Amino acid sequence: MTQREIFFVTCAPGLERILFGEVKALRFAKAEQQVGGVLFHGTLEDAWRANLWLRTAVRVLMRVARFEARSADALYAGATAVDWSRFLAADGQFVVDAQTKESGIDHSLFAAQRIKDAVVDQFRERHGVRPSVDKVEPDLAIHAHLFRDRCTLLVDTSGGSLHKRGWRRFQGRAPLAETLAAAIVLDSGWDRRAPLLDPFCGSGTILIEAALIASGTPPGAFRERFGFERWKNHDASSWRAVRDEALRAPAFPRKLILQGSDADAQTVTGAIENVEAAGLSGRIQLEARPLAEFRPKRGWNAWIVTNPPYGERIGDERSLVRLYGEFGRILRERCAGFHASILSGNPRLERELGLRPERTLACKNGALECRLLHFELDAATSA
C-alpha cells in the first residue's frame, strides 16, 4: 500500500484547471496540470481517495510502464515486461484499449491485440492457463497510449467513467454529465451558503451536484464498485475503512436554499426521482413553471447556475432566440446583485442575452463545443 505510483486523472476538455484545483485540495504529491487531465504521484490508497472525491474526473489511471515501441515486437516485449499477475488472476477477465498517434504502429486495434497477446502469453507460460477478454465487465482494463513511438501502459482504477455516480434514475432529453455539472458549480464561485437557483433544471443534475458539494458528500459515495475492487489481492478491509471515513463527513448546511424549475412537468417529475435517489429529499425544491415566472427574492444575492437549451436536442432556433432574449431581460430586471453561470453551446443565442460576461471558460458538453459564461448582474453587465 505504501508503494508510490504515478497516476493520471482524465477529464473533459477544458476542465483541467478545475480538476487540478481538486487534486491540489486533496494534497496529492507532485500534481501537474496537463492536456486532458492531471498527473500526480501517490499510493494506491490515494487512488481510492481520488475515485471517491474528485468531482470533475472521468477516470483515474495508474501508469505501469513506459517504453519505446517502434515495432510490434517492441510493443509486445514492453507489455510482457509488466507483471500482470499483480492485478489479474490467471482465470480473470481483462480488456485492452489503445490509442496511437504519430507512431510507426498506426492502427489502434492492432496495438491492442499485441498487448492482449503479451498478457495472455505471460499467464499461459507462468500458470498454464490464460485470462479471457471481456469488454463489458472486465476485472482489469488496460489503456495503451502510443505517441511518437513511445508507449505508456496504464490500468484503470475507476472501472468505468466516474460521471456515472450511481444516483441517476431519470435521464431526460438532454442530460448534463454529472462531472460537467460539478465543474460548472465549482467554477461559478458559489460560496455554498447563498441560494443556488436553476431555472432550466432538466433532470436536476446541477442542483444535485451542488448539494453534494455543499454537504461534503463524496461523488463516489453512490458507486457500487470501482475497478480496483476487482483486482487480485485487493485489500477490501482497508478500502472499507477509507470509504466509511469519507461517508462520515457529510453535513448539509442549515437553511441552504437550492431551487430548480423547468417548463416541462414530466421532466420535473423525473428530477424529483433523481433527487430522492441521491438521498436529498427535502433539500432541493423543484417545481414545474415557465421561465416567465422566475422571480427570485430581491436581496438574496443568489447564484443562478444553469444549462439552458441551445438547439442541439431541444428547441428550434426561433423559439430559443425568444427564450434567451426573455432570460436576459429577467436577469437584468429581477436579479440585481446576483451571480450567474450559464453553459452555452450556441454563440448566437449568447448574444440574445444582452449581457457581457465577466469571464468565460471554453469546454465541451459531450462532442459539442461550449462556453461557460460567468456574470455579475448589475447595470454594467448589459452588452
mmCIF file of C-alpha atoms in Angstrom:
data_model
loop_
_atom_site.group_PDB
_atom_site.id
_atom_site.type_symbol
_atom_site.label_atom_id
_atom_site.label_comp_id
_atom_site.label_asym_id
_atom_site.label_seq_id
_atom_site.Cartn_x
_atom_site.Cartn_y
_atom_site.Cartn_z
ATOM 1 C CA MET A 1 0.000 0.000 0.000
ATOM 2 C CA THR A 2 2.948 2.350 0.595
ATOM 3 C CA GLN A 3 4.457 1.818 -2.874
ATOM 4 C CA ARG A 4 4.478 5.080 -4.833
ATOM 5 C CA GLU A 5 2.895 5.128 -8.259
ATOM 6 C CA ILE A 6 2.229 7.676 -10.991
ATOM 7 C CA PHE A 7 -1.425 8.381 -11.710
ATOM 8 C CA PHE A 8 -3.120 10.326 -14.484
ATOM 9 C CA VAL A 9 -6.643 11.593 -13.888
ATOM 10 C CA THR A 10 -8.576 12.329 -17.062
ATOM 11 C CA CYS A 11 -11.303 14.929 -17.514
ATOM 12 C CA ALA A 12 -13.393 16.514 -20.253
ATOM 13 C CA PRO A 13 -11.546 19.061 -22.430
ATOM 14 C CA GLY A 14 -11.409 22.492 -20.811
ATOM 15 C CA LEU A 15 -11.854 21.262 -17.243
ATOM 16 C CA GLU A 16 -8.177 20.606 -16.494
ATOM 17 C CA ARG A 17 -7.777 23.726 -14.357
ATOM 18 C CA ILE A 18 -10.797 22.851 -12.204
ATOM 19 C CA LEU A 19 -9.642 19.253 -11.778
ATOM 20 C CA PHE A 20 -6.148 20.471 -10.868
ATOM 21 C CA GLY A 21 -7.673 22.527 -8.066
ATOM 22 C CA GLU A 22 -9.469 19.443 -6.769
ATOM 23 C CA VAL A 23 -6.304 17.327 -6.872
ATOM 24 C CA LYS A 24 -4.344 20.034 -5.023
ATOM 25 C CA ALA A 25 -7.072 20.235 -2.375
ATOM 26 C CA LEU A 26 -6.613 16.511 -1.705
ATOM 27 C CA ARG A 27 -2.889 17.196 -1.184
ATOM 28 C CA PHE A 28 -1.660 14.608 -3.660
ATOM 29 C CA ALA A 29 2.072 14.851 -4.347
ATOM 30 C CA LYS A 30 3.676 16.367 -7.449
ATOM 31 C CA ALA A 31 0.355 17.374 -9.002
ATOM 32 C CA GLU A 32 0.783 18.673 -12.542
ATOM 33 C CA GLN A 33 -1.890 20.013 -14.868
ATOM 34 C CA GLN A 34 -1.585 18.544 -18.366
ATOM 35 C CA VAL A 35 -3.651 18.425 -21.531
ATOM 36 C CA GLY A 36 -6.589 16.128 -20.880
ATOM 37 C CA GLY A 37 -6.129 15.798 -17.144
ATOM 38 C CA VAL A 38 -3.863 15.960 -14.112
ATOM 39 C CA LEU A 39 -0.874 13.834 -13.124
ATOM 40 C CA PHE A 40 0.047 13.092 -9.523
ATOM 41 C CA HIS A 41 2.259 10.715 -7.527
ATOM 42 C CA GLY A 42 0.848 8.624 -4.694
ATOM 43 C CA THR A 43 -0.098 5.290 -3.236
ATOM 44 C CA LEU A 44 -2.938 3.023 -4.227
ATOM 45 C CA GLU A 45 -4.867 4.421 -1.265
ATOM 46 C CA ASP A 46 -4.509 7.862 -2.847
ATOM 47 C CA ALA A 47 -6.120 6.430 -5.980
ATOM 48 C CA TRP A 48 -9.000 5.184 -3.832
ATOM 49 C CA ARG A 49 -9.477 8.679 -2.440
ATOM 50 C CA ALA A 50 -9.219 10.208 -5.902
ATOM 51 C CA ASN A 51 -12.022 7.969 -7.160
ATOM 52 C CA LEU A 52 -14.157 8.821 -4.142
ATOM 53 C CA TRP A 53 -13.644 12.576 -4.063
ATOM 54 C CA LEU A 54 -12.790 14.036 -7.475
ATOM 55 C CA ARG A 55 -15.965 15.562 -8.885
ATOM 56 C CA THR A 56 -14.722 16.529 -12.351
ATOM 57 C CA ALA A 57 -12.594 13.414 -13.024
ATOM 58 C CA VAL A 58 -13.571 10.866 -15.663
ATOM 59 C CA ARG A 59 -11.027 8.138 -14.818
ATOM 60 C CA VAL A 60 -8.084 7.598 -12.501
ATOM 61 C CA LEU A 61 -5.396 5.712 -14.421
ATOM 62 C CA MET A 62 -2.243 4.197 -12.913
ATOM 63 C CA ARG A 63 0.892 4.074 -15.013
ATOM 64 C CA VAL A 64 2.543 0.640 -15.058
ATOM 65 C CA ALA A 65 5.096 1.064 -17.862
ATOM 66 C CA ARG A 66 6.569 3.468 -20.385
ATOM 67 C CA PHE A 67 8.895 2.316 -23.163
ATOM 68 C CA GLU A 68 9.946 2.763 -26.786
ATOM 69 C CA ALA A 69 7.699 0.815 -29.173
ATOM 70 C CA ARG A 70 8.910 1.374 -32.714
ATOM 71 C CA SER A 71 7.749 -2.074 -33.809
ATOM 72 C CA ALA A 72 5.161 -4.698 -32.977
ATOM 73 C CA ASP A 73 7.859 -6.844 -31.369
ATOM 74 C CA ALA A 74 8.994 -3.954 -29.154
ATOM 75 C CA LEU A 75 5.399 -3.306 -28.119
ATOM 76 C CA TYR A 76 4.925 -6.967 -27.250
ATOM 77 C CA ALA A 77 8.190 -7.087 -25.285
ATOM 78 C CA GLY A 78 7.341 -3.957 -23.322
ATOM 79 C CA ALA A 79 3.914 -5.292 -22.378
ATOM 80 C CA THR A 80 5.410 -8.665 -21.436
ATOM 81 C CA ALA A 81 7.825 -6.966 -19.015
ATOM 82 C CA VAL A 82 4.893 -5.893 -16.807
ATOM 83 C CA ASP A 83 3.880 -8.353 -14.080
ATOM 84 C CA TRP A 84 0.160 -8.525 -14.842
ATOM 85 C CA SER A 85 -0.461 -11.017 -12.021
ATOM 86 C CA ARG A 86 -0.199 -8.028 -9.702
ATOM 87 C CA PHE A 87 -3.685 -7.036 -10.889
ATOM 88 C CA LEU A 88 -5.268 -10.039 -12.563
ATOM 89 C CA ALA A 89 -5.926 -13.660 -11.647
ATOM 90 C CA ALA A 90 -4.986 -16.322 -14.176
ATOM 91 C CA ASP A 91 -8.654 -17.116 -14.801
ATOM 92 C CA GLY A 92 -9.774 -13.470 -14.741
ATOM 93 C CA GLN A 93 -11.163 -11.218 -17.456
ATOM 94 C CA PHE A 94 -9.486 -8.179 -18.967
ATOM 95 C CA VAL A 95 -9.758 -5.738 -21.855
ATOM 96 C CA VAL A 96 -7.207 -3.602 -23.707
ATOM 97 C CA ASP A 97 -7.895 -0.215 -25.282
ATOM 98 C CA ALA A 98 -5.229 1.509 -27.372
ATOM 99 C CA GLN A 99 -4.737 4.906 -28.968
ATOM 100 C CA THR A 100 -1.914 5.742 -31.333
ATOM 101 C CA LYS A 101 -0.678 8.964 -32.887
ATOM 102 C CA GLU A 102 2.393 9.854 -34.922
ATOM 103 C CA SER A 103 3.809 6.344 -34.442
ATOM 104 C CA GLY A 104 5.060 3.558 -36.650
ATOM 105 C CA ILE A 105 2.297 1.387 -35.223
ATOM 106 C CA ASP A 106 -0.580 3.415 -36.598
ATOM 107 C CA HIS A 107 -3.500 1.030 -36.082
ATOM 108 C CA SER A 108 -5.020 1.150 -32.597
ATOM 109 C CA LEU A 109 -6.772 -2.232 -32.874
ATOM 110 C CA PHE A 110 -3.510 -3.916 -33.900
ATOM 111 C CA ALA A 111 -1.702 -2.311 -30.957
ATOM 112 C CA ALA A 112 -4.398 -3.500 -28.545
ATOM 113 C CA GLN A 113 -4.175 -7.019 -29.994
ATOM 114 C CA ARG A 114 -0.399 -7.247 -29.493
ATOM 115 C CA ILE A 115 -0.708 -6.102 -25.882
ATOM 116 C CA LYS A 116 -3.508 -8.611 -25.323
ATOM 117 C CA ASP A 117 -1.298 -11.346 -26.731
ATOM 118 C CA ALA A 118 1.516 -10.357 -24.353
ATOM 119 C CA VAL A 119 -0.790 -10.573 -21.329
ATOM 120 C CA VAL A 120 -2.282 -13.914 -22.357
ATOM 121 C CA ASP A 121 1.100 -15.441 -23.202
ATOM 122 C CA GLN A 122 2.589 -14.355 -19.869
ATOM 123 C CA PHE A 123 -0.136 -16.128 -17.890
ATOM 124 C CA ARG A 124 -0.061 -19.209 -20.099
ATOM 125 C CA GLU A 125 3.704 -19.578 -19.660
ATOM 126 C CA ARG A 126 3.662 -18.979 -15.884
ATOM 127 C CA HIS A 127 0.417 -20.659 -14.857
ATOM 128 C CA GLY A 128 -0.625 -22.930 -17.698
ATOM 129 C CA VAL A 129 -3.953 -21.111 -18.000
ATOM 130 C CA ARG A 130 -4.905 -17.805 -19.561
ATOM 131 C CA PRO A 131 -7.303 -14.978 -18.710
ATOM 132 C CA SER A 132 -10.107 -14.203 -21.133
ATOM 133 C CA VAL A 133 -11.187 -10.968 -22.775
ATOM 134 C CA ASP A 134 -14.368 -9.332 -21.504
ATOM 135 C CA LYS A 135 -15.274 -5.912 -22.911
ATOM 136 C CA VAL A 136 -18.329 -5.443 -20.677
ATOM 137 C CA GLU A 137 -17.329 -6.447 -17.128
ATOM 138 C CA PRO A 138 -13.548 -6.900 -17.072
ATOM 139 C CA ASP A 139 -11.608 -7.395 -13.868
ATOM 140 C CA LEU A 140 -8.850 -5.249 -15.361
ATOM 141 C CA ALA A 141 -8.966 -2.547 -18.034
ATOM 142 C CA ILE A 142 -5.616 -1.733 -19.671
ATOM 143 C CA HIS A 143 -5.095 1.508 -21.585
ATOM 144 C CA ALA A 144 -2.230 1.985 -24.029
ATOM 145 C CA HIS A 145 -1.172 5.359 -25.442
ATOM 146 C CA LEU A 146 1.355 5.439 -28.272
ATOM 147 C CA PHE A 147 2.753 8.817 -29.226
ATOM 148 C CA ARG A 148 5.786 9.206 -31.434
ATOM 149 C CA ASP A 149 6.745 5.552 -30.938
ATOM 150 C CA ARG A 150 6.616 5.764 -27.154
ATOM 151 C CA CYS A 151 4.085 3.589 -25.361
ATOM 152 C CA THR A 152 2.548 4.307 -21.973
ATOM 153 C CA LEU A 153 0.615 1.477 -20.356
ATOM 154 C CA LEU A 154 -1.945 2.315 -17.671
ATOM 155 C CA VAL A 155 -4.546 0.386 -15.706
ATOM 156 C CA ASP A 156 -7.960 1.841 -14.929
ATOM 157 C CA THR A 157 -8.568 2.102 -11.179
ATOM 158 C CA SER A 158 -12.065 3.522 -11.754
ATOM 159 C CA GLY A 159 -13.706 0.731 -13.706
ATOM 160 C CA GLY A 160 -15.925 2.908 -15.877
ATOM 161 C CA SER A 161 -16.446 6.633 -16.250
ATOM 162 C CA LEU A 162 -16.767 8.466 -12.946
ATOM 163 C CA HIS A 163 -19.572 10.623 -14.323
ATOM 164 C CA LYS A 164 -21.786 7.607 -13.646
ATOM 165 C CA ARG A 165 -22.255 8.456 -9.996
ATOM 166 C CA GLY A 166 -24.951 5.903 -9.326
ATOM 167 C CA TRP A 167 -27.790 8.182 -8.226
ATOM 168 C CA ARG A 168 -29.372 8.887 -11.632
ATOM 169 C CA ARG A 169 -32.739 7.229 -12.255
ATOM 170 C CA PHE A 170 -34.123 9.635 -14.875
ATOM 171 C CA GLN A 171 -32.167 10.725 -17.941
ATOM 172 C CA GLY A 172 -34.322 13.346 -19.599
ATOM 173 C CA ARG A 173 -33.920 14.514 -23.180
ATOM 174 C CA ALA A 174 -30.509 16.154 -22.891
ATOM 175 C CA PRO A 175 -28.897 15.154 -19.581
ATOM 176 C CA LEU A 176 -25.802 17.032 -18.499
ATOM 177 C CA ALA A 177 -22.895 14.833 -17.425
ATOM 178 C CA GLU A 178 -22.507 14.877 -13.652
ATOM 179 C CA THR A 179 -18.815 15.758 -13.978
ATOM 180 C CA LEU A 180 -19.565 18.809 -16.138
ATOM 181 C CA ALA A 181 -22.376 19.887 -13.804
ATOM 182 C CA ALA A 182 -19.965 19.735 -10.865
ATOM 183 C CA ALA A 183 -17.407 21.737 -12.866
ATOM 184 C CA ILE A 184 -19.970 24.450 -13.593
ATOM 185 C CA VAL A 185 -20.845 24.753 -9.909
ATOM 186 C CA LEU A 186 -17.199 24.741 -8.792
ATOM 187 C CA ASP A 187 -16.172 27.340 -11.392
ATOM 188 C CA SER A 188 -19.129 29.599 -10.612
ATOM 189 C CA GLY A 189 -17.515 30.772 -7.383
ATOM 190 C CA TRP A 190 -20.589 29.763 -5.370
ATOM 191 C CA ASP A 191 -19.864 30.171 -1.647
ATOM 192 C CA ARG A 192 -22.002 27.122 -0.677
ATOM 193 C CA ARG A 193 -24.117 29.316 1.626
ATOM 194 C CA ALA A 194 -26.073 31.625 -0.699
ATOM 195 C CA PRO A 195 -29.148 30.289 -2.523
ATOM 196 C CA LEU A 196 -28.427 28.469 -5.767
ATOM 197 C CA LEU A 197 -31.118 28.567 -8.438
ATOM 198 C CA ASP A 198 -31.538 26.713 -11.727
ATOM 199 C CA PRO A 199 -34.455 27.926 -13.906
ATOM 200 C CA PHE A 200 -33.717 25.259 -16.570
ATOM 201 C CA CYS A 201 -33.148 22.392 -14.163
ATOM 202 C CA GLY A 202 -33.922 19.484 -16.514
ATOM 203 C CA SER A 203 -33.167 16.239 -14.697
ATOM 204 C CA GLY A 204 -31.757 18.144 -11.707
ATOM 205 C CA THR A 205 -28.077 17.384 -12.281
ATOM 206 C CA ILE A 206 -26.664 20.814 -11.414
ATOM 207 C CA LEU A 207 -28.719 21.084 -8.229
ATOM 208 C CA ILE A 208 -27.842 17.572 -7.084
ATOM 209 C CA GLU A 209 -24.132 18.119 -7.692
ATOM 210 C CA ALA A 210 -24.359 21.451 -5.855
ATOM 211 C CA ALA A 211 -25.997 19.727 -2.882
ATOM 212 C CA LEU A 212 -23.264 17.090 -2.797
ATOM 213 C CA ILE A 213 -20.601 19.811 -2.914
ATOM 214 C CA ALA A 214 -22.240 21.889 -0.176
ATOM 215 C CA SER A 215 -22.668 18.897 2.127
ATOM 216 C CA GLY A 216 -19.186 17.498 1.525
ATOM 217 C CA THR A 217 -20.639 14.253 0.181
ATOM 218 C CA PRO A 218 -18.073 12.387 -1.935
ATOM 219 C CA PRO A 219 -19.342 11.962 -5.513
ATOM 220 C CA GLY A 220 -18.246 8.324 -5.411
ATOM 221 C CA ALA A 221 -20.479 7.554 -2.431
ATOM 222 C CA PHE A 222 -23.202 6.076 -4.661
ATOM 223 C CA ARG A 223 -20.974 3.818 -6.769
ATOM 224 C CA GLU A 224 -21.491 0.107 -6.217
ATOM 225 C CA ARG A 225 -17.934 -0.748 -7.165
ATOM 226 C CA PHE A 226 -14.726 0.726 -8.567
ATOM 227 C CA GLY A 227 -12.284 -1.000 -10.879
ATOM 228 C CA PHE A 228 -9.617 -1.543 -8.229
ATOM 229 C CA GLU A 229 -12.074 -3.612 -6.176
ATOM 230 C CA ARG A 230 -11.884 -6.330 -8.847
ATOM 231 C CA TRP A 231 -8.105 -6.521 -8.793
ATOM 232 C CA LYS A 232 -6.285 -9.541 -7.467
ATOM 233 C CA ASN A 233 -5.233 -9.127 -3.817
ATOM 234 C CA HIS A 234 -7.487 -6.101 -3.314
ATOM 235 C CA ASP A 235 -7.387 -5.053 0.363
ATOM 236 C CA ALA A 236 -11.133 -4.921 0.986
ATOM 237 C CA SER A 237 -10.936 -4.129 4.709
ATOM 238 C CA SER A 238 -8.607 -1.140 4.239
ATOM 239 C CA TRP A 239 -10.757 0.164 1.404
ATOM 240 C CA ARG A 240 -13.873 -0.186 3.560
ATOM 241 C CA ALA A 241 -12.201 1.903 6.276
ATOM 242 C CA VAL A 242 -11.320 4.653 3.776
ATOM 243 C CA ARG A 243 -14.838 4.692 2.366
ATOM 244 C CA ASP A 244 -16.524 4.643 5.784
ATOM 245 C CA GLU A 245 -14.413 7.582 6.936
ATOM 246 C CA ALA A 246 -15.401 9.575 3.835
ATOM 247 C CA LEU A 247 -19.081 8.881 4.381
ATOM 248 C CA ARG A 248 -18.960 10.137 7.970
ATOM 249 C CA ALA A 249 -18.014 13.635 6.834
ATOM 250 C CA PRO A 250 -21.159 14.931 5.029
ATOM 251 C CA ALA A 251 -23.187 17.628 6.808
ATOM 252 C CA PHE A 252 -25.823 19.594 4.881
ATOM 253 C CA PRO A 253 -25.663 23.349 5.629
ATOM 254 C CA ARG A 254 -28.592 24.627 7.647
ATOM 255 C CA LYS A 255 -31.054 26.855 5.772
ATOM 256 C CA LEU A 256 -29.318 26.365 2.416
ATOM 257 C CA ILE A 257 -31.746 27.092 -0.431
ATOM 258 C CA LEU A 258 -31.467 25.049 -3.624
ATOM 259 C CA GLN A 259 -34.281 25.674 -6.083
ATOM 260 C CA GLY A 260 -34.959 24.419 -9.577
ATOM 261 C CA SER A 261 -37.703 24.806 -12.127
ATOM 262 C CA ASP A 262 -38.457 23.667 -15.647
ATOM 263 C CA ALA A 263 -41.271 24.348 -18.064
ATOM 264 C CA ASP A 264 -41.814 20.614 -18.642
ATOM 265 C CA ALA A 265 -43.753 18.966 -15.816
ATOM 266 C CA GLN A 266 -42.703 15.447 -16.792
ATOM 267 C CA THR A 267 -39.044 16.466 -16.632
ATOM 268 C CA VAL A 268 -39.543 17.903 -13.153
ATOM 269 C CA THR A 269 -41.130 14.623 -12.046
ATOM 270 C CA GLY A 270 -38.006 12.836 -13.282
ATOM 271 C CA ALA A 271 -35.760 15.317 -11.497
ATOM 272 C CA ILE A 272 -37.591 14.641 -8.237
ATOM 273 C CA GLU A 273 -36.891 10.940 -8.789
ATOM 274 C CA ASN A 274 -33.164 11.692 -9.102
ATOM 275 C CA VAL A 275 -33.179 13.886 -6.011
ATOM 276 C CA GLU A 276 -34.763 11.097 -3.991
ATOM 277 C CA ALA A 277 -32.254 8.549 -5.305
ATOM 278 C CA ALA A 278 -29.420 10.846 -4.208
ATOM 279 C CA GLY A 279 -30.853 10.968 -0.684
ATOM 280 C CA LEU A 280 -31.657 14.669 -0.990
ATOM 281 C CA SER A 281 -35.418 14.704 -0.479
ATOM 282 C CA GLY A 282 -36.411 17.913 1.273
ATOM 283 C CA ARG A 283 -33.064 19.544 0.409
ATOM 284 C CA ILE A 284 -33.871 20.639 -3.146
ATOM 285 C CA GLN A 285 -37.075 22.449 -4.099
ATOM 286 C CA LEU A 286 -38.363 21.648 -7.588
ATOM 287 C CA GLU A 287 -41.409 22.823 -9.467
ATOM 288 C CA ALA A 288 -42.797 22.985 -12.987
ATOM 289 C CA ARG A 289 -43.126 26.573 -14.182
ATOM 290 C CA PRO A 290 -42.297 28.626 -17.279
ATOM 291 C CA LEU A 291 -39.322 30.962 -17.339
ATOM 292 C CA ALA A 292 -41.634 33.984 -17.196
ATOM 293 C CA GLU A 293 -42.495 33.043 -13.604
ATOM 294 C CA PHE A 294 -38.871 33.002 -12.459
ATOM 295 C CA ARG A 295 -38.916 35.708 -9.773
ATOM 296 C CA PRO A 296 -36.212 35.138 -7.145
ATOM 297 C CA LYS A 297 -36.432 37.160 -3.964
ATOM 298 C CA ARG A 298 -34.730 40.544 -4.076
ATOM 299 C CA GLY A 299 -31.705 40.810 -1.843
ATOM 300 C CA TRP A 300 -30.939 37.105 -1.956
ATOM 301 C CA ASN A 301 -27.688 37.744 -3.857
ATOM 302 C CA ALA A 302 -28.090 34.219 -5.125
ATOM 303 C CA TRP A 303 -26.136 32.249 -7.677
ATOM 304 C CA ILE A 304 -28.047 31.315 -10.841
ATOM 305 C CA VAL A 305 -26.295 28.249 -12.273
ATOM 306 C CA THR A 306 -27.935 26.728 -15.310
ATOM 307 C CA ASN A 307 -27.713 24.929 -18.646
ATOM 308 C CA PRO A 308 -30.417 26.369 -20.921
ATOM 309 C CA PRO A 309 -31.354 24.531 -24.129
ATOM 310 C CA TYR A 310 -29.259 25.596 -27.109
ATOM 311 C CA GLY A 311 -30.834 23.764 -30.010
ATOM 312 C CA GLU A 312 -28.820 20.551 -30.286
ATOM 313 C CA ARG A 313 -31.552 18.263 -28.986
ATOM 314 C CA ILE A 314 -34.160 20.587 -27.508
ATOM 315 C CA GLY A 315 -35.971 23.511 -29.108
ATOM 316 C CA ASP A 316 -35.935 25.221 -32.518
ATOM 317 C CA GLU A 317 -33.775 28.253 -33.279
ATOM 318 C CA ARG A 318 -36.603 30.803 -33.474
ATOM 319 C CA SER A 319 -38.201 29.859 -30.162
ATOM 320 C CA LEU A 320 -34.787 29.732 -28.481
ATOM 321 C CA VAL A 321 -33.943 33.245 -29.679
ATOM 322 C CA ARG A 322 -37.078 34.459 -27.909
ATOM 323 C CA LEU A 323 -36.286 32.358 -24.835
ATOM 324 C CA TYR A 324 -32.768 33.744 -24.473
ATOM 325 C CA GLY A 325 -33.987 37.284 -25.016
ATOM 326 C CA GLU A 326 -36.540 36.783 -22.250
ATOM 327 C CA PHE A 327 -33.947 35.179 -19.965
ATOM 328 C CA GLY A 328 -31.549 38.099 -20.438
ATOM 329 C CA ARG A 329 -34.299 40.594 -19.656
ATOM 330 C CA ILE A 330 -35.279 38.684 -16.489
ATOM 331 C CA LEU A 331 -31.673 38.576 -15.325
ATOM 332 C CA ARG A 332 -31.281 42.322 -15.838
ATOM 333 C CA GLU A 333 -34.612 43.330 -14.339
ATOM 334 C CA ARG A 334 -35.140 40.837 -11.487
ATOM 335 C CA CYS A 335 -31.692 39.647 -10.443
ATOM 336 C CA ALA A 336 -29.653 42.704 -9.483
ATOM 337 C CA GLY A 337 -26.794 41.746 -7.190
ATOM 338 C CA PHE A 338 -26.944 38.095 -8.248
ATOM 339 C CA HIS A 339 -24.259 35.977 -9.898
ATOM 340 C CA ALA A 340 -24.993 33.852 -12.951
ATOM 341 C CA SER A 341 -23.119 30.995 -14.571
ATOM 342 C CA ILE A 342 -24.621 29.827 -17.851
ATOM 343 C CA LEU A 343 -23.419 26.993 -20.078
ATOM 344 C CA SER A 344 -23.822 27.986 -23.714
ATOM 345 C CA GLY A 345 -23.414 25.872 -26.825
ATOM 346 C CA ASN A 346 -24.648 28.469 -29.310
ATOM 347 C CA PRO A 347 -22.833 31.825 -29.794
ATOM 348 C CA ARG A 348 -25.851 33.414 -31.489
ATOM 349 C CA LEU A 349 -28.072 32.631 -28.518
ATOM 350 C CA GLU A 350 -25.422 34.018 -26.138
ATOM 351 C CA ARG A 351 -25.795 37.402 -27.832
ATOM 352 C CA GLU A 352 -29.557 37.340 -27.276
ATOM 353 C CA LEU A 353 -28.935 37.523 -23.520
ATOM 354 C CA GLY A 354 -27.756 41.103 -23.926
ATOM 355 C CA LEU A 355 -25.215 40.623 -21.150
ATOM 356 C CA ARG A 356 -21.435 40.913 -21.041
ATOM 357 C CA PRO A 357 -19.702 38.076 -19.144
ATOM 358 C CA GLU A 358 -17.015 38.848 -16.590
ATOM 359 C CA ARG A 359 -15.138 35.710 -17.635
ATOM 360 C CA THR A 360 -15.628 32.607 -19.742
ATOM 361 C CA LEU A 361 -14.375 29.030 -19.879
ATOM 362 C CA ALA A 362 -14.175 27.012 -23.093
ATOM 363 C CA CYS A 363 -15.249 23.405 -22.531
ATOM 364 C CA LYS A 364 -17.169 20.569 -24.150
ATOM 365 C CA ASN A 365 -20.574 19.100 -23.430
ATOM 366 C CA GLY A 366 -20.070 15.689 -24.995
ATOM 367 C CA ALA A 367 -18.813 16.449 -28.513
ATOM 368 C CA LEU A 368 -20.297 19.949 -28.545
ATOM 369 C CA GLU A 369 -18.035 22.964 -28.154
ATOM 370 C CA CYS A 370 -19.386 25.172 -25.339
ATOM 371 C CA ARG A 371 -18.553 28.207 -23.270
ATOM 372 C CA LEU A 372 -19.281 28.652 -19.597
ATOM 373 C CA LEU A 373 -20.299 32.283 -19.099
ATOM 374 C CA HIS A 374 -19.963 33.972 -15.714
ATOM 375 C CA PHE A 375 -21.842 37.205 -14.958
ATOM 376 C CA GLU A 376 -22.062 39.653 -12.077
ATOM 377 C CA LEU A 377 -25.560 41.025 -12.527
ATOM 378 C CA ASP A 378 -25.645 44.773 -12.207
ATOM 379 C CA ALA A 379 -26.091 47.669 -14.591
ATOM 380 C CA ALA A 380 -22.616 47.181 -16.032
ATOM 381 C CA THR A 381 -23.425 43.712 -17.397
ATOM 382 C CA SER A 382 -25.623 44.970 -20.224
ATOM 383 C CA ALA A 383 -23.900 44.411 -23.563
#
